[in-house]
C-alpha atoms as a printed R data frame, in Angstrom:
    type eleno elety resid chain resno      x       y       z
1   ATOM     1    CA   ALA     A     1 50.433 -23.100   1.274
2   ATOM     2    CA   VAL     A     2 51.928 -20.216  -0.727
3   ATOM     3    CA   ARG     A     3 55.340 -21.828  -0.869
4   ATOM     4    CA   SER     A     4 53.793 -25.143  -1.869
5   ATOM     5    CA   TYR     A     5 51.904 -23.386  -4.663
6   ATOM     6    CA   ALA     A     6 55.084 -21.649  -5.825
7   ATOM     7    CA   MET     A     7 57.008 -24.931  -5.871
8   ATOM     8    CA   ARG     A     8 54.197 -26.733  -7.698
9   ATOM     9    CA   THR     A     9 53.677 -24.063 -10.372
10  ATOM    10    CA   GLY     A    10 57.106 -22.481 -10.617
11  ATOM    11    CA   LEU     A    11 55.282 -19.103 -10.591
12  ATOM    12    CA   THR     A    12 55.282 -19.018 -14.348
13  ATOM    13    CA   GLY     A    13 54.368 -15.556 -15.521
14  ATOM    14    CA   TYR     A    14 51.820 -14.653 -18.170
15  ATOM    15    CA   THR     A    15 52.909 -11.051 -18.791
16  ATOM    16    CA   ALA     A    16 55.869  -8.805 -17.999
17  ATOM    17    CA   ASN     A    17 53.924  -7.684 -14.882
18  ATOM    18    CA   SER     A    18 53.363 -11.192 -13.479
19  ATOM    19    CA   ILE     A    19 54.793 -11.925 -10.053
20  ATOM    20    CA   THR     A    20 57.291 -14.720 -10.563
21  ATOM    21    CA   ASP     A    21 59.356 -14.356  -7.376
22  ATOM    22    CA   LEU     A    22 58.240 -16.036  -4.131
23  ATOM    23    CA   ALA     A    23 59.506 -13.236  -1.880
24  ATOM    24    CA   ARG     A    24 57.613 -10.642  -3.909
25  ATOM    25    CA   LEU     A    25 54.462 -12.785  -3.874
26  ATOM    26    CA   GLU     A    26 54.654 -13.149  -0.090
27  ATOM    27    CA   PHE     A    27 55.141  -9.376   0.233
28  ATOM    28    CA   GLU     A    28 52.140  -8.704  -2.020
29  ATOM    29    CA   LEU     A    29 49.966 -11.136  -0.048
30  ATOM    30    CA   ALA     A    30 50.926  -9.402   3.205
31  ATOM    31    CA   GLN     A    31 49.857  -6.099   1.628
32  ATOM    32    CA   VAL     A    32 46.542  -7.634   0.544
33  ATOM    33    CA   ARG     A    33 45.856  -8.852   4.073
34  ATOM    34    CA   ARG     A    34 46.718  -5.438   5.513
35  ATOM    35    CA   MET     A    35 44.721  -3.380   2.989
36  ATOM    36    CA   GLY     A    36 41.742  -5.724   2.609
37  ATOM    37    CA   PHE     A    37 41.853  -5.874  -1.180
38  ATOM    38    CA   ALA     A    38 44.061  -7.093  -4.014
39  ATOM    39    CA   ARG     A    39 45.068  -5.633  -7.357
40  ATOM    40    CA   ASP     A    40 45.978  -7.312 -10.610
41  ATOM    41    CA   ASN     A    41 48.017  -4.813 -12.599
42  ATOM    42    CA   GLU     A    42 47.975  -6.478 -16.002
43  ATOM    43    CA   GLU     A    43 49.550  -9.591 -14.485
44  ATOM    44    CA   LEU     A    44 47.373 -12.099 -16.337
45  ATOM    45    CA   GLU     A    45 46.401 -10.211 -19.468
46  ATOM    46    CA   PRO     A    46 47.947  -7.049 -20.917
47  ATOM    47    CA   GLY     A    47 45.534  -4.139 -20.883
48  ATOM    48    CA   VAL     A    48 43.299  -5.598 -18.129
49  ATOM    49    CA   ARG     A    49 43.421  -4.612 -14.456
50  ATOM    50    CA   CYS     A    50 41.385  -6.113 -11.625
51  ATOM    51    CA   ILE     A    51 40.643  -5.382  -7.994
52  ATOM    52    CA   ALA     A    52 39.237  -7.915  -5.541
53  ATOM    53    CA   ALA     A    53 38.135  -8.242  -1.928
54  ATOM    54    CA   GLY     A    54 37.479 -11.323   0.162
55  ATOM    55    CA   ILE     A    55 34.172 -12.556   1.499
56  ATOM    56    CA   HIS     A    56 34.141 -14.234   4.928
57  ATOM    57    CA   ASP     A    57 31.606 -16.481   6.610
58  ATOM    58    CA   ASP     A    58 30.340 -16.543  10.187
59  ATOM    59    CA   GLY     A    59 33.435 -18.483  11.228
60  ATOM    60    CA   SER     A    60 35.751 -15.802   9.799
61  ATOM    61    CA   LYS     A    61 36.782 -18.185   7.023
62  ATOM    62    CA   LEU     A    62 37.557 -16.677   3.637
63  ATOM    63    CA   VAL     A    63 34.948 -18.393   1.435
64  ATOM    64    CA   ALA     A    64 34.813 -16.323  -1.749
65  ATOM    65    CA   GLY     A    65 36.069 -13.266  -3.526
66  ATOM    66    CA   LEU     A    66 34.392 -10.362  -5.259
67  ATOM    67    CA   SER     A    67 36.252  -8.761  -8.138
68  ATOM    68    CA   ILE     A    68 35.995  -6.113 -10.810
69  ATOM    69    CA   SER     A    69 37.926  -6.362 -14.070
70  ATOM    70    CA   ALA     A    70 38.178  -3.594 -16.641
71  ATOM    71    CA   PRO     A    71 40.419  -2.209 -19.351
72  ATOM    72    CA   ALA     A    72 43.495  -0.862 -17.553
73  ATOM    73    CA   GLU     A    73 42.887   2.759 -18.494
74  ATOM    74    CA   GLN     A    74 39.309   2.691 -17.176
75  ATOM    75    CA   VAL     A    75 39.881   1.353 -13.635
76  ATOM    76    CA   GLN     A    76 38.954   3.980 -11.041
77  ATOM    77    CA   GLU     A    77 40.509   4.181  -7.556
78  ATOM    78    CA   GLU     A    78 37.105   4.886  -5.954
79  ATOM    79    CA   TRP     A    79 36.000   1.417  -7.039
80  ATOM    80    CA   ILE     A    80 38.180   0.012  -4.244
81  ATOM    81    CA   ALA     A    81 36.012   1.528  -1.508
82  ATOM    82    CA   TRP     A    82 32.824   0.351  -3.234
83  ATOM    83    CA   LEU     A    83 34.219  -3.135  -3.689
84  ATOM    84    CA   ARG     A    84 35.391  -3.433  -0.079
85  ATOM    85    CA   GLU     A    85 32.048  -2.108   1.195
86  ATOM    86    CA   THR     A    86 30.079  -4.566  -0.945
87  ATOM    87    CA   ALA     A    87 32.293  -7.509   0.083
88  ATOM    88    CA   GLY     A    88 31.795  -6.409   3.687
89  ATOM    89    CA   ARG     A    89 28.034  -6.343   3.293
90  ATOM    90    CA   ILE     A    90 28.005  -9.811   1.765
91  ATOM    91    CA   SER     A    91 30.245 -11.063   4.567
92  ATOM    92    CA   SER     A    92 27.916  -9.507   7.156
93  ATOM    93    CA   ALA     A    93 24.952 -11.232   5.519
94  ATOM    94    CA   LEU     A    94 26.851 -14.506   5.996
95  ATOM    95    CA   GLY     A    95 27.290 -13.742   9.697
96  ATOM    96    CA   TYR     A    96 30.822 -12.348   9.635
97  ATOM    97    CA   ASP     A    97 31.319  -9.690  12.295
98  ATOM    98    CA   GLY     A    98 34.825  -8.482  11.504
99  ATOM    99    CA   PRO     A    99 38.386  -9.703  11.854
100 ATOM   100    CA   SER     A   100 39.089 -12.008  14.739
101 ATOM   101    CA   SER     A   101 42.302 -12.363  16.668
102 ATOM   102    CA   ARG     A   102 43.169 -15.327  14.441
103 ATOM   103    CA   SER     A   103 45.639 -14.610  11.673
104 ATOM   104    CA   PHE     A   104 44.624 -15.308   8.099
105 ATOM   105    CA   LYS     A   105 46.724 -17.790   6.177
């Protein structure tokens, strides 16, 4: 799906920080899966950073995302733990009980 997206869009960048290389995008996505959250480091809009975590349903399917966006200089690292905890609580309310042995794609 990622390669199809890259081929379809050409990974056109919006800023100097945009990921425009498929290998780098795949690496970043692997990091997101491992860490449980994603970062946008001024990749869409200069001066704006975002962090996001996934929300899963009772079938372990990724069904939504929860994100925080702020001026780049105001983003706080402790927000990551709060964001992941809140996404986890929402997922639990949807019946998600943690990662399964299935890999996420």
